[in-house]
PDB file of N, CA and C in Angstrom:
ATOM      1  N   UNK A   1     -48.857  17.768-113.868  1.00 87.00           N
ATOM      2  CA  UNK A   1     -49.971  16.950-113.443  1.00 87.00           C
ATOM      3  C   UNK A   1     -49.692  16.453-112.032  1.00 87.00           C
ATOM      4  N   UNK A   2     -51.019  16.480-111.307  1.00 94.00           N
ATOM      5  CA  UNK A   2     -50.877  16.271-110.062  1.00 94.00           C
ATOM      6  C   UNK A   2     -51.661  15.055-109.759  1.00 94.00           C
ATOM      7  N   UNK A   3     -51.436  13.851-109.032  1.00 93.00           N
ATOM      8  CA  UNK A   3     -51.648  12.436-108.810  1.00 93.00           C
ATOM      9  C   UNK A   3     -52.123  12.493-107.127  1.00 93.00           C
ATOM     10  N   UNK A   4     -53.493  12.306-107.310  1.00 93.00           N
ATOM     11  CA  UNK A   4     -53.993  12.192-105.277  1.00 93.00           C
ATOM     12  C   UNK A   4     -54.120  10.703-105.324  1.00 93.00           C
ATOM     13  N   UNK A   5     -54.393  10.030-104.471  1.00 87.00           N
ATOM     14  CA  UNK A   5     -54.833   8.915-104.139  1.00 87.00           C
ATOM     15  C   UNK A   5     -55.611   8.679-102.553  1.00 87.00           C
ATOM     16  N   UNK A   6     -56.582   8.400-102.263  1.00 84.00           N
ATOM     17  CA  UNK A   6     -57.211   7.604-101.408  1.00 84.00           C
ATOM     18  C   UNK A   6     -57.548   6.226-101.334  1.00 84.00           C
ATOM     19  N   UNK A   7     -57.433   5.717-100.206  1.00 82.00           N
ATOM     20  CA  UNK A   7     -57.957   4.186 -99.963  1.00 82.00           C
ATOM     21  C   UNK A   7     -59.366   4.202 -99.959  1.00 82.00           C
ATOM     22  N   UNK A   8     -60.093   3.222-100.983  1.00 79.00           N
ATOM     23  CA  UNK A   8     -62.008   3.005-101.198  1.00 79.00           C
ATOM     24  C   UNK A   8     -61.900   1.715-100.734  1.00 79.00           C
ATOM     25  N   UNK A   9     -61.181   0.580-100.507  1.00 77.00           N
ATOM     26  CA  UNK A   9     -61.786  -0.903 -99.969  1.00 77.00           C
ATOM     27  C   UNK A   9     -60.746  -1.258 -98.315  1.00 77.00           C
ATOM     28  N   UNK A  10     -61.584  -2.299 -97.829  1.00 75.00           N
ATOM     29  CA  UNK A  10     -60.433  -2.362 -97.075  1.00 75.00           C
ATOM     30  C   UNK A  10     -59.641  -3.354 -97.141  1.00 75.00           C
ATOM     31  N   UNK A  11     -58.257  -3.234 -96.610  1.00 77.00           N
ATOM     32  CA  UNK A  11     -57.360  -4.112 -96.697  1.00 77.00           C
ATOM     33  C   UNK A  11     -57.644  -5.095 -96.944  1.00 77.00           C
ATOM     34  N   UNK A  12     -56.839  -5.955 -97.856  1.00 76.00           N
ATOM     35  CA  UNK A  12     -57.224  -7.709 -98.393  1.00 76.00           C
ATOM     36  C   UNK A  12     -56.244  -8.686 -97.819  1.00 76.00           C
ATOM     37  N   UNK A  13     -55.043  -7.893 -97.372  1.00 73.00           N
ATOM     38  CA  UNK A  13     -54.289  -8.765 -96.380  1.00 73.00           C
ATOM     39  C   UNK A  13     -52.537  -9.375 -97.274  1.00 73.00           C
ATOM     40  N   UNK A  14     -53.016  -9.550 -98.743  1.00 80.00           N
ATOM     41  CA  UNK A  14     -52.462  -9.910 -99.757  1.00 80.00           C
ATOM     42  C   UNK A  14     -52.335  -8.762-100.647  1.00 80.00           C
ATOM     43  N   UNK A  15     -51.111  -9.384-102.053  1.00 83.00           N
ATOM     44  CA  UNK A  15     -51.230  -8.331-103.277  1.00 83.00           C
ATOM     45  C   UNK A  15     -52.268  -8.603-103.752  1.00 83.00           C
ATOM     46  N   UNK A  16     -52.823  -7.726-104.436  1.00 85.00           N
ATOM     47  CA  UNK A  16     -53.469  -8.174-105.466  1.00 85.00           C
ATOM     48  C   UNK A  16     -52.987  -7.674-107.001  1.00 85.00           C
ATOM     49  N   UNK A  17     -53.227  -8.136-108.182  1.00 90.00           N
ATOM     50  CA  UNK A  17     -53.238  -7.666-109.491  1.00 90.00           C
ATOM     51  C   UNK A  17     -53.576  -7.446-110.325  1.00 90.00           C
ATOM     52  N   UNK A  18     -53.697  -7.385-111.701  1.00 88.00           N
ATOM     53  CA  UNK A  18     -54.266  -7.322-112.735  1.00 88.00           C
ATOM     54  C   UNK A  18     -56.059  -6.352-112.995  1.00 88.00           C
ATOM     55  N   UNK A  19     -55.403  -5.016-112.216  1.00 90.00           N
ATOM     56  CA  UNK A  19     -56.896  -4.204-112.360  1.00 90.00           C
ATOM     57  C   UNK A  19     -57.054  -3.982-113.717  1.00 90.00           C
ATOM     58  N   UNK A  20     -58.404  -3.946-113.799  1.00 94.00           N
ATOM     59  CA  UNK A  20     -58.907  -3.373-115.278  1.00 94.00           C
ATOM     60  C   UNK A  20     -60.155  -3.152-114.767  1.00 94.00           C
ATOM     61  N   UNK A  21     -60.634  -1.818-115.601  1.00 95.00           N
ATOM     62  CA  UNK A  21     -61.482  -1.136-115.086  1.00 95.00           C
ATOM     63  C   UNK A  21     -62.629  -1.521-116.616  1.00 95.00           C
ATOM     64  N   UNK A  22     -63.922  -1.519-116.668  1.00 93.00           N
ATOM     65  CA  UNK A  22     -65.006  -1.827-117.578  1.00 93.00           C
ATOM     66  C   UNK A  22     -65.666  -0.669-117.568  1.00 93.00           C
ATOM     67  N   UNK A  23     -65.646   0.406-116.931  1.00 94.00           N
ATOM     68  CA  UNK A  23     -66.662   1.143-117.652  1.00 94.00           C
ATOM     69  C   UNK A  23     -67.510   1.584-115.798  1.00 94.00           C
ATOM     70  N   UNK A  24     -67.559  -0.085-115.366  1.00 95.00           N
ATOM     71  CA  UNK A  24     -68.559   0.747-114.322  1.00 95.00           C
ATOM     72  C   UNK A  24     -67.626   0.291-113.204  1.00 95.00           C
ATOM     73  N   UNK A  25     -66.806  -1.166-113.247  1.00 95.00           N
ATOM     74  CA  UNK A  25     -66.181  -1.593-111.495  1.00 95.00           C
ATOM     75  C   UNK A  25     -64.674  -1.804-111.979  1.00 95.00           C
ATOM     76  N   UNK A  26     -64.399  -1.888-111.560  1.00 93.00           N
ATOM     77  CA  UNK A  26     -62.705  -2.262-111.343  1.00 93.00           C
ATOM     78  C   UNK A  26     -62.607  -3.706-110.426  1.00 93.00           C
ATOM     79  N   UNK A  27     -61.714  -4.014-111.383  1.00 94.00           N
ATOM     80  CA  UNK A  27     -61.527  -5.870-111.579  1.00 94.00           C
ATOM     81  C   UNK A  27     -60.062  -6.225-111.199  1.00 94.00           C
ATOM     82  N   UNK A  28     -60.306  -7.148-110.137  1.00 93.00           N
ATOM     83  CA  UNK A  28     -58.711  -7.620-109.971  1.00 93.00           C
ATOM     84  C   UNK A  28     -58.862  -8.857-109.208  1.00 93.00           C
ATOM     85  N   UNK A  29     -57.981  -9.106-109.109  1.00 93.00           N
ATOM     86  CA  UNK A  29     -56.631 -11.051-108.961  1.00 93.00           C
ATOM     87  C   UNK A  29     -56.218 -10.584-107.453  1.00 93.00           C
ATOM     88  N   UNK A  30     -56.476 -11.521-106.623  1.00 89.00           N
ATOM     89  CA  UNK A  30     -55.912 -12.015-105.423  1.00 89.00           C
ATOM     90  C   UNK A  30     -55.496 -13.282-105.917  1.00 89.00           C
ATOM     91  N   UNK A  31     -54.464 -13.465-106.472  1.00 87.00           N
ATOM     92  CA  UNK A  31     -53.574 -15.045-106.631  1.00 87.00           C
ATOM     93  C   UNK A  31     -53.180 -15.583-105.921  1.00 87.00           C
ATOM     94  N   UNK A  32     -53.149 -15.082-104.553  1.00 87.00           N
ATOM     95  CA  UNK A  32     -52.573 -16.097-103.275  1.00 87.00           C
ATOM     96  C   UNK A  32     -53.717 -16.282-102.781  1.00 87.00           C
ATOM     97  N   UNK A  33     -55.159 -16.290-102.955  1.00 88.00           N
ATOM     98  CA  UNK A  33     -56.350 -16.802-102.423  1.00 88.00           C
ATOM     99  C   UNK A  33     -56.729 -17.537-103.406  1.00 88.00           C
ATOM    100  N   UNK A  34     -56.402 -17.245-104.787  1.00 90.00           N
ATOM    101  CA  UNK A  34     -57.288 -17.558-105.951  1.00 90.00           C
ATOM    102  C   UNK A  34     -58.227 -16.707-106.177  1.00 90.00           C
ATOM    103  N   UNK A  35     -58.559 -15.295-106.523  1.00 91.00           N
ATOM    104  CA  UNK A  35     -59.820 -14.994-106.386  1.00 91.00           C
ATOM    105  C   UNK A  35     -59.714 -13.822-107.279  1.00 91.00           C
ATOM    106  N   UNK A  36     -60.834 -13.877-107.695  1.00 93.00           N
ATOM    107  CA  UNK A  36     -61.085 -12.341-108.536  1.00 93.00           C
ATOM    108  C   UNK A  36     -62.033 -11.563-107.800  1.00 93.00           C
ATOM    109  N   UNK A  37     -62.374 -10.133-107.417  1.00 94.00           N
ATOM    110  CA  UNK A  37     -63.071  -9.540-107.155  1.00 94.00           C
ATOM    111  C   UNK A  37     -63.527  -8.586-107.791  1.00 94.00           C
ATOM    112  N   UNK A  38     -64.345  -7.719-107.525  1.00 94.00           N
ATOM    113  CA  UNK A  38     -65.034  -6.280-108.227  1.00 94.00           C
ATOM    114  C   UNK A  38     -65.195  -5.136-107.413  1.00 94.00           C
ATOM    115  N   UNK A  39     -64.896  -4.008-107.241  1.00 93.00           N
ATOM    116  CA  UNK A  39     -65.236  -3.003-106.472  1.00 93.00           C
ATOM    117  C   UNK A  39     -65.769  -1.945-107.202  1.00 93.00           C
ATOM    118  N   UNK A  40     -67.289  -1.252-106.476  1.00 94.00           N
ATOM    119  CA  UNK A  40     -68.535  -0.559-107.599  1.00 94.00           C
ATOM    120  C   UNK A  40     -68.039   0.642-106.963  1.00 94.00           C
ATOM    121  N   UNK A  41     -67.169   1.929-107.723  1.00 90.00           N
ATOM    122  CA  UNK A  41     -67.240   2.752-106.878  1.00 90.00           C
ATOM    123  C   UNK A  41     -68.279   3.964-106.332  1.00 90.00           C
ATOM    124  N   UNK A  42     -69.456   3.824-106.840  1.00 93.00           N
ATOM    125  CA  UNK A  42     -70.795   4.337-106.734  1.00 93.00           C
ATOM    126  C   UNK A  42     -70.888   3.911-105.048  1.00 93.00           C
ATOM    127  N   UNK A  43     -70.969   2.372-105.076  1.00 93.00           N
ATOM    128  CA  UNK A  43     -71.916   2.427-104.206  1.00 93.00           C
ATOM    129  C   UNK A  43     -70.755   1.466-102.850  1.00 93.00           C
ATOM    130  N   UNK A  44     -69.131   1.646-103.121  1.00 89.00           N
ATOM    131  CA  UNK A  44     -68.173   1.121-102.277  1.00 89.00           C
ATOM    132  C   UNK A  44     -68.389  -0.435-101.781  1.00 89.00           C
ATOM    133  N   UNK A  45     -68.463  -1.167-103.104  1.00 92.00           N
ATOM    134  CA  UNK A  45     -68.899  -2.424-102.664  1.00 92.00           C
ATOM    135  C   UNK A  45     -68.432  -2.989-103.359  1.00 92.00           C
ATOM    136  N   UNK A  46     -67.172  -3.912-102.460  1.00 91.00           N
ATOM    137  CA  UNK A  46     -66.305  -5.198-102.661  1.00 91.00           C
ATOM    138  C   UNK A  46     -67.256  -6.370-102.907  1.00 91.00           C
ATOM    139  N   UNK A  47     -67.364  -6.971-104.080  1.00 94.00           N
ATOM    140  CA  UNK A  47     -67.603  -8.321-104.380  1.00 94.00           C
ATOM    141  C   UNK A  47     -66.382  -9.575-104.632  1.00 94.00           C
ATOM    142  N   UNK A  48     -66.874 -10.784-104.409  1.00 93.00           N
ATOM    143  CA  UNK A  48     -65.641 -11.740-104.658  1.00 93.00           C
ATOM    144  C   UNK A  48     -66.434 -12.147-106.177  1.00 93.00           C
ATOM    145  N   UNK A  49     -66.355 -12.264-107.560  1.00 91.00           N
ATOM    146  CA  UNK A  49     -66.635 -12.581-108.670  1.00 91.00           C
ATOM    147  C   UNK A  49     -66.435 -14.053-108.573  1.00 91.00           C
ATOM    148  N   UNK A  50     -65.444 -14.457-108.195  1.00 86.00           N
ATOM    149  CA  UNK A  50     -64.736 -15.932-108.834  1.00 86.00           C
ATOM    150  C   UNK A  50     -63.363 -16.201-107.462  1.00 86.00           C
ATOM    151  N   UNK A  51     -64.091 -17.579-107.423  1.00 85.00           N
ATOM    152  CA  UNK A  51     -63.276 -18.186-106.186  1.00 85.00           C
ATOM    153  C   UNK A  51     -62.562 -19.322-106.127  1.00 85.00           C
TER     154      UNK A  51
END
């Protein structure tokens, strides 16, 4: 098995953690901002969920 990867958001500056994916966005933790975000990969769009 072969593993590609590309970059879809841009840099956040910080780690981030805890992805989990639902079905349609992928969900994760910026803990040194406090923040949860969402990224739609349809349509390449970073949301902040929770601040």
């Amino acid at each position: 098995m072969s593993w590609s990867f590309k970059e879809v958001i841009p840099k956040i500056g910080t780690i981030t953690e805890g992805a989990c994916w639902n079905g349609s966005l992928l969900l994760f933790s910026n803990i040194s901002e406090n923040r949860i975000l969402s990224f739609n990969p349809e349509t390449n769009e970073l949301n902040e969920i929770i601040k």
